[in-house]
Tab-separated table of C-alpha atoms and ligand atoms in Angstrom:
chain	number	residue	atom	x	y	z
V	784	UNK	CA	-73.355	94.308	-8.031
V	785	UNK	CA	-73.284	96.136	-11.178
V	786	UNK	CA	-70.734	98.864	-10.729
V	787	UNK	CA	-71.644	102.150	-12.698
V	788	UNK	CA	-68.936	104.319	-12.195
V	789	UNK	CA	-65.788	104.109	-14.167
V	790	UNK	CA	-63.454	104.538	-11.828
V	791	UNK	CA	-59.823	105.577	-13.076
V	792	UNK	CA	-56.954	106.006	-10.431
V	793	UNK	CA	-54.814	109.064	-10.456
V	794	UNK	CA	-52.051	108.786	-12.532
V	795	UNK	CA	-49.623	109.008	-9.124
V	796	UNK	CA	-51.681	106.093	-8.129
V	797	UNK	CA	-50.494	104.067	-11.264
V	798	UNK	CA	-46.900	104.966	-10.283
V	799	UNK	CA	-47.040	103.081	-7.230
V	800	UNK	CA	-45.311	99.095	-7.363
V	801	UNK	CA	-47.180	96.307	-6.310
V	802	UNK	CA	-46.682	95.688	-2.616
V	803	UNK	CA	-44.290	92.691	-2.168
V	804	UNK	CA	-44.864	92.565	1.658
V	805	UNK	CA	-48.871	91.108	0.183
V	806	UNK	CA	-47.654	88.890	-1.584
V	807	UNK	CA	-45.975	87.148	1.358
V	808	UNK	CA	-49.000	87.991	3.720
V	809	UNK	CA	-51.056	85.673	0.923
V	810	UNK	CA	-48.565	83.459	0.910
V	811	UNK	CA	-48.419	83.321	5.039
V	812	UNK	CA	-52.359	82.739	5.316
V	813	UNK	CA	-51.971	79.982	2.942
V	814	UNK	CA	-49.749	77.994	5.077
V	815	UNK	CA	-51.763	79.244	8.487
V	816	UNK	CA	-54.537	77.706	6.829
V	817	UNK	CA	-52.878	74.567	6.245
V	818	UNK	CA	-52.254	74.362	9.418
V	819	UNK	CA	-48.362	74.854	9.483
V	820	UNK	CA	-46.900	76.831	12.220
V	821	UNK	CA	-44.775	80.223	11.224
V	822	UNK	CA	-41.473	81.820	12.660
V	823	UNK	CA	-42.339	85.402	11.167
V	824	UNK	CA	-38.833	87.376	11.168
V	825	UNK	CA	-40.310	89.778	8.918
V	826	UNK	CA	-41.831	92.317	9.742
V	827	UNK	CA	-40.051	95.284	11.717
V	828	UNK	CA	-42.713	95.756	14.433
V	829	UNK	CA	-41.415	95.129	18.025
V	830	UNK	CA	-42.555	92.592	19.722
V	831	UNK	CA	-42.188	93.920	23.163
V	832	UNK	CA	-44.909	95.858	25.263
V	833	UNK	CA	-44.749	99.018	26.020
V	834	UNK	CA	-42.486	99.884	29.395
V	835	UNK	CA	-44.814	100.604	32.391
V	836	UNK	CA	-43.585	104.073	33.253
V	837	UNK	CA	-45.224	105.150	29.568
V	838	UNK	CA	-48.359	103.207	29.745
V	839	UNK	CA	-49.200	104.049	33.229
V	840	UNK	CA	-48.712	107.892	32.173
V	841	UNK	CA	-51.252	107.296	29.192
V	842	UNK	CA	-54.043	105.424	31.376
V	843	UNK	CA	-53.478	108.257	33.363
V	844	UNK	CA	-53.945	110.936	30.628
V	845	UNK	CA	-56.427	109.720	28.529
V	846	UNK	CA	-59.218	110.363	31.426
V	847	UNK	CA	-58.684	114.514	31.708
V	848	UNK	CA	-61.213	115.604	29.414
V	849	UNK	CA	-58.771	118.220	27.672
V	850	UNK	CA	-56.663	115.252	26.059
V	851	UNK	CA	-59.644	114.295	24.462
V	852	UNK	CA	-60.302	116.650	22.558
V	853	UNK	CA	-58.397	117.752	18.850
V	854	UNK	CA	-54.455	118.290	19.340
V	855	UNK	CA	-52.966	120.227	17.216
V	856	UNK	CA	-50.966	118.933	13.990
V	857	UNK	CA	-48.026	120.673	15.017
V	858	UNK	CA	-48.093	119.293	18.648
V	859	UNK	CA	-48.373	121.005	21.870
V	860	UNK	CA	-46.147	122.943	23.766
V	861	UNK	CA	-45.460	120.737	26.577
V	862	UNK	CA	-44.560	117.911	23.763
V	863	UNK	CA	-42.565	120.292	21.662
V	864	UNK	CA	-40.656	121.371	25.234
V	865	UNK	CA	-39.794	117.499	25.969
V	866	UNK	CA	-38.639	117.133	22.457
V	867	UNK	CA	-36.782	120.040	22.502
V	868	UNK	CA	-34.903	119.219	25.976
V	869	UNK	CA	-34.266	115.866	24.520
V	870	UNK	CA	-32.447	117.004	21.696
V	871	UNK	CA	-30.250	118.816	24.234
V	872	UNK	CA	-29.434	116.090	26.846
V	873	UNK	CA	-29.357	113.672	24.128
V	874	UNK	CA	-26.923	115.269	21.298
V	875	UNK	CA	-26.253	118.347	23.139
V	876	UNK	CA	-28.433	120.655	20.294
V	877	UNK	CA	-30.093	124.053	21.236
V	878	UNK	CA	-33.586	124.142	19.285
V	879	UNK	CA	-36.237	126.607	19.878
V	880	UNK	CA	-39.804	124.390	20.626
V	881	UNK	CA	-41.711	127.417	19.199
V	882	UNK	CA	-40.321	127.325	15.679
V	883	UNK	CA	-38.395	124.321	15.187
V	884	UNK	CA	-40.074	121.599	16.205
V	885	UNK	CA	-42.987	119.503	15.097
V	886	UNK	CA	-45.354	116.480	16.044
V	887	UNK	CA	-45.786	113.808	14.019
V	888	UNK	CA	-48.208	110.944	13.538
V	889	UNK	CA	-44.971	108.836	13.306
V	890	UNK	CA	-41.894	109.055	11.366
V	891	UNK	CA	-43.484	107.921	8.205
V	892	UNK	CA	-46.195	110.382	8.193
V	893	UNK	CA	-43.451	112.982	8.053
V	894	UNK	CA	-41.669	110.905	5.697
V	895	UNK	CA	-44.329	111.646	3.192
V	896	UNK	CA	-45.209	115.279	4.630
V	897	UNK	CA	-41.860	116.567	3.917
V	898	UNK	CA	-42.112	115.527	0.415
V	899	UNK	CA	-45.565	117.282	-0.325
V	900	UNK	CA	-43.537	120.325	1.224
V	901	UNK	CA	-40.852	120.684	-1.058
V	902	UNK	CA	-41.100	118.743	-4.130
V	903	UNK	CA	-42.746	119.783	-7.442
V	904	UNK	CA	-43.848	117.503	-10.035
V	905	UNK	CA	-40.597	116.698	-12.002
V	906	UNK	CA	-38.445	117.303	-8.971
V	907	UNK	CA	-35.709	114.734	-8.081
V	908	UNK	CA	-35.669	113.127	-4.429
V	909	UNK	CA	-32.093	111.275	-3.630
V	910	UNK	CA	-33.583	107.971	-2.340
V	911	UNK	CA	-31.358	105.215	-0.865
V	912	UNK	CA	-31.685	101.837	-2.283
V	913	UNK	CA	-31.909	99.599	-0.533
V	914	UNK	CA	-34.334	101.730	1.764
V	915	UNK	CA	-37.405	102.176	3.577
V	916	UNK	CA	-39.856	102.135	0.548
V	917	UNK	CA	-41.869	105.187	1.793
V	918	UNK	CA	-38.962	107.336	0.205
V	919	UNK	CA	-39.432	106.709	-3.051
V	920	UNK	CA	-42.957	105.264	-3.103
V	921	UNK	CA	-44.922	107.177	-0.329
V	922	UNK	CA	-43.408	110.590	-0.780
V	923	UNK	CA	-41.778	110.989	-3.956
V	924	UNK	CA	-43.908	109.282	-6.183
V	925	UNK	CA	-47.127	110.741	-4.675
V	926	UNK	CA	-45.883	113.945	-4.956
V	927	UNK	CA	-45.049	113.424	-8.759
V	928	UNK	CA	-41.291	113.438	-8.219
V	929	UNK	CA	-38.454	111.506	-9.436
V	930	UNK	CA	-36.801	109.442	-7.025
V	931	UNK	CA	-33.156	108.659	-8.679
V	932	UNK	CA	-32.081	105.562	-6.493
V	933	UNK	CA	-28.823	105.908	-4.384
V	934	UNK	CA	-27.247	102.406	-4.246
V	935	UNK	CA	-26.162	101.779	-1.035
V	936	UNK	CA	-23.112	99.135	-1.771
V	937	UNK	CA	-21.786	96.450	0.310
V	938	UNK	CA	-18.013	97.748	-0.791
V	939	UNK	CA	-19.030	101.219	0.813
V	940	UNK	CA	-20.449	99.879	4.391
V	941	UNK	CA	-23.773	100.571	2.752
V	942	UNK	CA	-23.686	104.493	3.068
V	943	UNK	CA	-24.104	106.204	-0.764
V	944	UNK	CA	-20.749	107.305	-2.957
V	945	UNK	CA	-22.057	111.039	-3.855
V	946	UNK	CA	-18.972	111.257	-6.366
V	947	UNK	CA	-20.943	108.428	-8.261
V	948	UNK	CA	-23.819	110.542	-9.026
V	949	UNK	CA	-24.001	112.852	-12.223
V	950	UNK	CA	-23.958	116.341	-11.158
V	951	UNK	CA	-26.704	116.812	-13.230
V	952	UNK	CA	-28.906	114.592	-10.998
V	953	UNK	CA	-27.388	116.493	-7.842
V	954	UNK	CA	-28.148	119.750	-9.387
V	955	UNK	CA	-32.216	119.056	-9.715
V	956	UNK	CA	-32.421	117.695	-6.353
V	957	UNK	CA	-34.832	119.136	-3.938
V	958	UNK	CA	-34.516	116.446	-1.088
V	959	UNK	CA	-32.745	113.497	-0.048
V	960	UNK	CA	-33.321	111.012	2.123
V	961	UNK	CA	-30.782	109.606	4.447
V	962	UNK	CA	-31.546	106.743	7.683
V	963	UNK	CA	-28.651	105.431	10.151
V	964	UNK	CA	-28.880	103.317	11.987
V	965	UNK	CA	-30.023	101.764	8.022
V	966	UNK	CA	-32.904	99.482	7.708
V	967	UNK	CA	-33.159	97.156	6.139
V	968	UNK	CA	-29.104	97.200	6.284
V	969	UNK	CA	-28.235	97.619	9.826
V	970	UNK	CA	-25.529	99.816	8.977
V	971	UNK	CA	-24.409	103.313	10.669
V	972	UNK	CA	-23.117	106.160	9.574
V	973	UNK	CA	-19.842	107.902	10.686
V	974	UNK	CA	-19.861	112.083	11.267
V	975	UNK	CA	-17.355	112.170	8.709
V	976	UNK	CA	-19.897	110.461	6.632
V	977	UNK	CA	-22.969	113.126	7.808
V	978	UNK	CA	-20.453	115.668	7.326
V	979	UNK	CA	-19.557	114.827	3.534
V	980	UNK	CA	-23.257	114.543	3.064
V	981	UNK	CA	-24.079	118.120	4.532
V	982	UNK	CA	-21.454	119.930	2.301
V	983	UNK	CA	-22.956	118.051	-0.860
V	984	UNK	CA	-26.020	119.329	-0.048
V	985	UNK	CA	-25.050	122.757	0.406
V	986	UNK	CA	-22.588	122.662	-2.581
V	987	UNK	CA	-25.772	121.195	-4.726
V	988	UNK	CA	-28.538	122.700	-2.885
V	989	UNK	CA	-31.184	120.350	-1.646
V	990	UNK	CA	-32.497	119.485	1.766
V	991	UNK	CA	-31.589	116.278	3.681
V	992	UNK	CA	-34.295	114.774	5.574
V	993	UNK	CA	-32.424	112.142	7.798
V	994	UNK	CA	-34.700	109.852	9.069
V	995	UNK	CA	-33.253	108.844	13.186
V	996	UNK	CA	-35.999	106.164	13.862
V	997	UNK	CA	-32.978	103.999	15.312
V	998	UNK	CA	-31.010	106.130	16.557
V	999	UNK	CA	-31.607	104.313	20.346
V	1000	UNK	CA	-31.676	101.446	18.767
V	1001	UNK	CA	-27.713	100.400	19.172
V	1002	UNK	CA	-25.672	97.753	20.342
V	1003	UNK	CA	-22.533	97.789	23.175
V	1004	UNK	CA	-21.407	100.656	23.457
V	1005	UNK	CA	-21.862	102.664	19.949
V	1006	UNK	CA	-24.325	106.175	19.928
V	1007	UNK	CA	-25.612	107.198	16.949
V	1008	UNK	CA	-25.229	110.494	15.868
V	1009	UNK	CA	-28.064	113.183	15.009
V	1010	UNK	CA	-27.468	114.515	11.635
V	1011	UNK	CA	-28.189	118.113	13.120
V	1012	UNK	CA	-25.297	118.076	15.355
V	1013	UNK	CA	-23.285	118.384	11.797
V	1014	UNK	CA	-25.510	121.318	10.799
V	1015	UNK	CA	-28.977	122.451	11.405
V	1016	UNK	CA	-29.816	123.365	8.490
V	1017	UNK	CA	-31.925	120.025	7.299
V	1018	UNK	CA	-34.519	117.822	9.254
V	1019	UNK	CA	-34.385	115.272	11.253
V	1020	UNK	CA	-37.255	112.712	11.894
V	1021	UNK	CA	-37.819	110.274	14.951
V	1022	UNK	CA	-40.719	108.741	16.760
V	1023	UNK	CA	-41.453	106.783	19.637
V	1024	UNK	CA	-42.222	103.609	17.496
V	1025	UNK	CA	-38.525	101.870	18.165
V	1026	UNK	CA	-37.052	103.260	21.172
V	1027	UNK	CA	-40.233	102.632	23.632
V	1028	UNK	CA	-42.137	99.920	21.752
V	1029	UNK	CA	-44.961	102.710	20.599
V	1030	UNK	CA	-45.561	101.477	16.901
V	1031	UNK	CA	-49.029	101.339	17.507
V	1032	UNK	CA	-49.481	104.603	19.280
V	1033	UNK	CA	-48.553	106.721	16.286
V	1034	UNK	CA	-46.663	109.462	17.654
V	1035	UNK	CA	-43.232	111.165	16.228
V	1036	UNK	CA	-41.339	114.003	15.698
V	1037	UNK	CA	-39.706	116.754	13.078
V	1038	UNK	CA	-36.834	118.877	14.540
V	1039	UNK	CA	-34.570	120.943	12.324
V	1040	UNK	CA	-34.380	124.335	10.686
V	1041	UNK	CA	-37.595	126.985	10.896
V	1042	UNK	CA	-38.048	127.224	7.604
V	1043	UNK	CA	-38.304	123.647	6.718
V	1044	UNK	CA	-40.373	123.139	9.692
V	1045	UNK	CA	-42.872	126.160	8.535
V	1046	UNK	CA	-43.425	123.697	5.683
V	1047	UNK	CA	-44.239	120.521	7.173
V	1048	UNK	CA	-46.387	122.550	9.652
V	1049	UNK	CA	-48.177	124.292	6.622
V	1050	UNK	CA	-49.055	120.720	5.064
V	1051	UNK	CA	-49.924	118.538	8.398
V	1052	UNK	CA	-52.303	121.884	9.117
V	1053	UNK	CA	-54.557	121.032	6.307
V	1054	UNK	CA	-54.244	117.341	6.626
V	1055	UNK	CA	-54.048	116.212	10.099
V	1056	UNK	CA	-54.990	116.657	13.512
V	1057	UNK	CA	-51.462	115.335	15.266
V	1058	UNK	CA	-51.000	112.562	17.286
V	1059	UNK	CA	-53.477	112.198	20.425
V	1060	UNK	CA	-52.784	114.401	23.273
V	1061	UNK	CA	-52.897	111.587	25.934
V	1062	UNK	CA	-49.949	109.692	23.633
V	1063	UNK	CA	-47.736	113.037	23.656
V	1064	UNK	CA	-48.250	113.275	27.090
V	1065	UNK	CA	-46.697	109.236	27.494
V	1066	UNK	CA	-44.112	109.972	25.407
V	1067	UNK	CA	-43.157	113.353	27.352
V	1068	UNK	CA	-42.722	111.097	30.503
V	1069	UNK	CA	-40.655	108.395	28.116
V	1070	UNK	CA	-38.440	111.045	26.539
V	1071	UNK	CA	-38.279	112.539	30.480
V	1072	UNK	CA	-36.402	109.643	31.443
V	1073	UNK	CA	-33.245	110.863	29.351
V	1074	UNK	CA	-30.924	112.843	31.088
V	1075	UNK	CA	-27.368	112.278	29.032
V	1076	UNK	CA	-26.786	110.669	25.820
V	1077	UNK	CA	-27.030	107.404	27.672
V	1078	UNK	CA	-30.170	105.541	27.226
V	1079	UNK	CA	-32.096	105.063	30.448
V	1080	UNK	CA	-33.339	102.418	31.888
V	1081	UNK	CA	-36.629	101.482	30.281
V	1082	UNK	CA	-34.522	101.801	26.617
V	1083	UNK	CA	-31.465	99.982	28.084
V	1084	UNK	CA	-33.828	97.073	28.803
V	1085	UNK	CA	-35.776	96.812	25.072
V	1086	UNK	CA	-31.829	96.915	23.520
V	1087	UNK	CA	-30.566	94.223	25.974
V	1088	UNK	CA	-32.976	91.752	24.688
V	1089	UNK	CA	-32.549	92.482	21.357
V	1090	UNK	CA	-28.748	92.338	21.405
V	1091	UNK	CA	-28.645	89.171	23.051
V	1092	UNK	CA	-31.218	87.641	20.175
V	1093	UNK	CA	-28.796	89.107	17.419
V	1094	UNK	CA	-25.849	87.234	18.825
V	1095	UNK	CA	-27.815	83.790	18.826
V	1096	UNK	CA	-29.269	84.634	15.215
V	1097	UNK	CA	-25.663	85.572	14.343
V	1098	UNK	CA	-24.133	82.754	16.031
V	1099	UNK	CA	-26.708	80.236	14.738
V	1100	UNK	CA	-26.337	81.330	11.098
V	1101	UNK	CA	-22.241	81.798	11.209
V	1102	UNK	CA	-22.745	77.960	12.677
V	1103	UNK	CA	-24.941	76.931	9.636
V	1104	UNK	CA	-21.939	78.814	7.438
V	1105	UNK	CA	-24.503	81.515	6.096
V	1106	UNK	CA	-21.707	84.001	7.169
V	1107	UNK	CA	-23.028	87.036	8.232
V	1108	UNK	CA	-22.029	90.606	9.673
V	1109	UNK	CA	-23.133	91.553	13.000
V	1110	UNK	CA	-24.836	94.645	12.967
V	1111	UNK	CA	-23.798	97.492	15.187
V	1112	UNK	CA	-27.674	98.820	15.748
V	1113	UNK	CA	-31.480	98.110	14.922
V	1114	UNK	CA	-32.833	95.402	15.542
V	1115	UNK	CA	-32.496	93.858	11.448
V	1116	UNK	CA	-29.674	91.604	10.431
V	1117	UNK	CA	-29.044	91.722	6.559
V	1118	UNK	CA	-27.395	88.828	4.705
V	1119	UNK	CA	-26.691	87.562	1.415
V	1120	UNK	CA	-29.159	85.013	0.016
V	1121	UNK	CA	-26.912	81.530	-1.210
V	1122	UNK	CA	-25.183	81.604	-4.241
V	1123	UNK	CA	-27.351	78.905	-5.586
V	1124	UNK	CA	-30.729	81.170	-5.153
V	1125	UNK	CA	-31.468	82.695	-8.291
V	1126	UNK	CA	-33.622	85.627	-6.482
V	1127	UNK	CA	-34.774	86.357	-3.020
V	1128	UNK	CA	-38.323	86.423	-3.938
V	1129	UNK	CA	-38.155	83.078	-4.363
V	1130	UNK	CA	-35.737	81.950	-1.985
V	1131	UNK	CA	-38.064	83.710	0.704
V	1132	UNK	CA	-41.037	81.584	-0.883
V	1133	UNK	CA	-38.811	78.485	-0.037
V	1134	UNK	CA	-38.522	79.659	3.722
V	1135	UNK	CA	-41.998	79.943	3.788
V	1136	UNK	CA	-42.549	76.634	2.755
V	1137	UNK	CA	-40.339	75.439	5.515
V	1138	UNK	CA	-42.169	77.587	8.000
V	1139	UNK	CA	-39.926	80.448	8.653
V	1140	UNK	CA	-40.914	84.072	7.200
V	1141	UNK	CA	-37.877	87.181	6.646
V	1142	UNK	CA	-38.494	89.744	4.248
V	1143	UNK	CA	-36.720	89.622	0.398
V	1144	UNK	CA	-34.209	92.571	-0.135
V	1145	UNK	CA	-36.197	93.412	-3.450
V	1146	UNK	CA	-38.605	94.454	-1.286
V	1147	UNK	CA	-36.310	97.548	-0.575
V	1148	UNK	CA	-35.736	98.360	-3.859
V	1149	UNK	CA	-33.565	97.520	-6.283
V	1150	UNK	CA	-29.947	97.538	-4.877
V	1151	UNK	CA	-32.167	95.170	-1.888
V	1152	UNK	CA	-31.546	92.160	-4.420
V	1153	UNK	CA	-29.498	89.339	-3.587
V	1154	UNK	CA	-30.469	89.792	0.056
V	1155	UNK	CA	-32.437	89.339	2.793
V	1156	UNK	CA	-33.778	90.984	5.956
V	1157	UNK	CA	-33.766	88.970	8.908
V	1158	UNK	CA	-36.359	91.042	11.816
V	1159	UNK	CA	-35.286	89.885	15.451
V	1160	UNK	CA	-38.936	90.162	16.707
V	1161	UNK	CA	-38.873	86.127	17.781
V	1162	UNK	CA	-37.667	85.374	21.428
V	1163	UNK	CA	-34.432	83.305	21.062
V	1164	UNK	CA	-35.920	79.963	21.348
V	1165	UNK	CA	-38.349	80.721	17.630
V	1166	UNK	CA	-34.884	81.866	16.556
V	1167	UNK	CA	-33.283	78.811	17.527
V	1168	UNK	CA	-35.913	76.784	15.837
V	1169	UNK	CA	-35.883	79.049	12.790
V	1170	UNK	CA	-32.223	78.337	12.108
V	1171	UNK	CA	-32.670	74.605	12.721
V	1172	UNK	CA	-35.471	74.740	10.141
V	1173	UNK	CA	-33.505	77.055	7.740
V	1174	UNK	CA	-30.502	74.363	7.737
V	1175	UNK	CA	-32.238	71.513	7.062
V	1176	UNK	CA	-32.520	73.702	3.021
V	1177	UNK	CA	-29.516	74.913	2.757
V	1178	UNK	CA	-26.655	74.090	1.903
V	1179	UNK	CA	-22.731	75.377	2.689
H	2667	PLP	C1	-36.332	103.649	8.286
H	2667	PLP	C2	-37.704	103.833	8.849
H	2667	PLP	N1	-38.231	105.054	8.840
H	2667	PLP	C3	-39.456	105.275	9.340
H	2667	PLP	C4	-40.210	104.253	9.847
H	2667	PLP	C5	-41.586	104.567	10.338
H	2667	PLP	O1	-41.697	104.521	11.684
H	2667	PLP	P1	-42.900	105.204	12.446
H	2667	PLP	O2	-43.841	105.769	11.459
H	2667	PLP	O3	-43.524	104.097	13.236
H	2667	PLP	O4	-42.274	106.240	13.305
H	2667	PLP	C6	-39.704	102.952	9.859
H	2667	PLP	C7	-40.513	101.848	10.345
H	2667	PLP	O5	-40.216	100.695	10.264
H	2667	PLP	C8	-38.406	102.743	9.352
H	2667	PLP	O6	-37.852	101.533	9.333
């Protein structure tokens, strides 16, 4: 069909990169099609279901005619309560529901929120690189901002040097973004760390948004901190996604001061509806289930199985000699690519040759290069088979 109109995307549109992540879909239905059977460690989607206690609630909820009906973008009380008590038997922080909390239709929704919020064309956003690409794509290029990339450095445990950046840089900051537990790294983040970060952002003015979507998501014996136990003067972002298997439901949360909140209230008002009431009202009875900073039991049982499938992948690879670092928390493992790979583009092309999908560090961002991301979304026996696969074209 002859198409008449001339259609010219916004300029903001233009800004955007290619999405990397197609590429190796493409590349995936190729070798589907050919008949050739895929480990996918790629994507960061759990593979679990949903614990019982949450989807019973739901089932439950989603026949009373009053949770059909519009929510509001900011979330209803009863949510904004459950958050709110969370926050206290969970990091031991006071926050008023009324003023200082919000719903979200996930973390990444208020990823990109935030950003229409507070940043004016021209403005800089502190992005980590490598990093969740929503930062700088998402959110800071769609709101005509700069993102200035933060590297985050193997040398430094992956968290960013803020004596490296030029003050100058600091100085036009509105925002920065900061995530521990790290994807795609797997690193954490000490309170001395959260605490350096808070006084450069007071000394320079700018708002952190630290983005918690792991923060259940840890290993033995470690808890992750909440940025807001430093200071509550930023925002913290988390969502049910990880820490009850919930990607697919679509329902988050913004805590942190009012006035920050006022903004990302102000925005989702005019853009969105908030997540479903029936889902709030599943994720009240998950977050319910809290009553220290110990994870109950439905969370204890989603991290068991994914601790015991890091130690085979680390095992198996440390066998192979791809030496790699076992990550304290999420469910990623991140690793060099061998010396003898040029790029890990191409070196994941090779995997996918050989049947086995992860996801190339470039695909993170610039300082991502040289890596990989390894997702632990395979029972143990794919993994197995994965690293038997992955050894036959390798070689140390
Ligand atoms: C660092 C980080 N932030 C945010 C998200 C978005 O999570 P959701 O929108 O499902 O809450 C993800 C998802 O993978 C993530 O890895």
């Amino acid at each position: 069909m002859v198409f008449k109109i001339n259609i010219k995307y916004a300029n903001r549109i233009n800004r955007l990169p290619p999405y990397i992540f197609v590429e190796i879909e493409e590349l995936k239905n190729e070798k589907e099609r050919q008949g050739i059977d895929l480990i996918s460690l790629g994507i960061g989607d759990p593979d679990l279901t949903t614990p019982d206690l949450i989807l019973n609630e739901m089932i439950k909820q989603v026949r009373y005619p009053e949770n059909q009906n519009y929510p509001t973008s900011m979330g209803e009380q009863d949510f904004r309560e459950a958050v709110q008590r969370w926050y206290k038997v969970r990091f031991n922080i006071e926050f008023d529901a009324d003023n200082e909390v919000s719903n979200l239709i996930g973390g990444k929704e208020g990823i990109a929120n935030i950003a229409r919020a507070f940043v004016n064309p021209g403005d800089i956003v502190l992005c980590p690189s490598p990093g969740y690409p929503v930062y700088e794509n998402g959110a800071t290029k769609l709101c005509d901002g700069e993102p200035y990339l933060v590297p985050l450095l193997e040398e430094n445990n992956f968290l960013p040097e803020f004596e490296t950046i030029d003050t100058s840089i600091l100085k036009k900051a509105k925002l920065m973004y900061l995530n521990y537990p790290n994807n795609p790294t797997g690193a954490t983040a000490p309170k001395a760390f959260l605490k350096k970060a808070v006084d450069y952002a007071e000394d320079y003015n700018f708002i952190i948004v630290y983005d918690n979507p792991y923060s259940e998501f840890t290993f033995e014996d470690y808890i992750a901190p909440s940025l807001l136990q430093i200071n509550q003067n930023h925002i913290e972002l988390n969502s049910a996604s990880k820490m009850f298997c919930m990607t697919g439901f679509r329902c988050g949360w913004a805590v942190g001061h009012e006035d920050i909140i006022k903004g990302i209230r102000k925005v989702k008002s005019q853009i969105d509806s908030g997540s479903p009431r029936f889902i709030q009202k599943a994720v009240i009875k998950g977050l319910s289930e809290y009553t220290s900073e110990k994870k109950p039991k439905i969370v204890k049982e989603i991290i068991k199985t994914y601790e015991r499938r890091r130690d085979a992948l680390i095992k198996g690879l440390n066998g192979i000699g791809w030496k790699t670092e076992k990550p304290k928390a999420t469910f990623y493992v991140w690793s060099h690519i061998p010396e003898e790979e040029t790029n890990s583009m191409d070196f994941v092309k090779k995997l996918i040759d050989i049947g086995v999908v992860l996801t190339p560090g470039a695909g993170f961002g610039k300082f991502g290069e040289g890596f990989v991301r390894f997702a632990l979304t395979q029972p143990i026996d794919k993994i197995k088979e994965a690293l038997e696969r992955i050894e036959k074209i390798i070689n140390y």
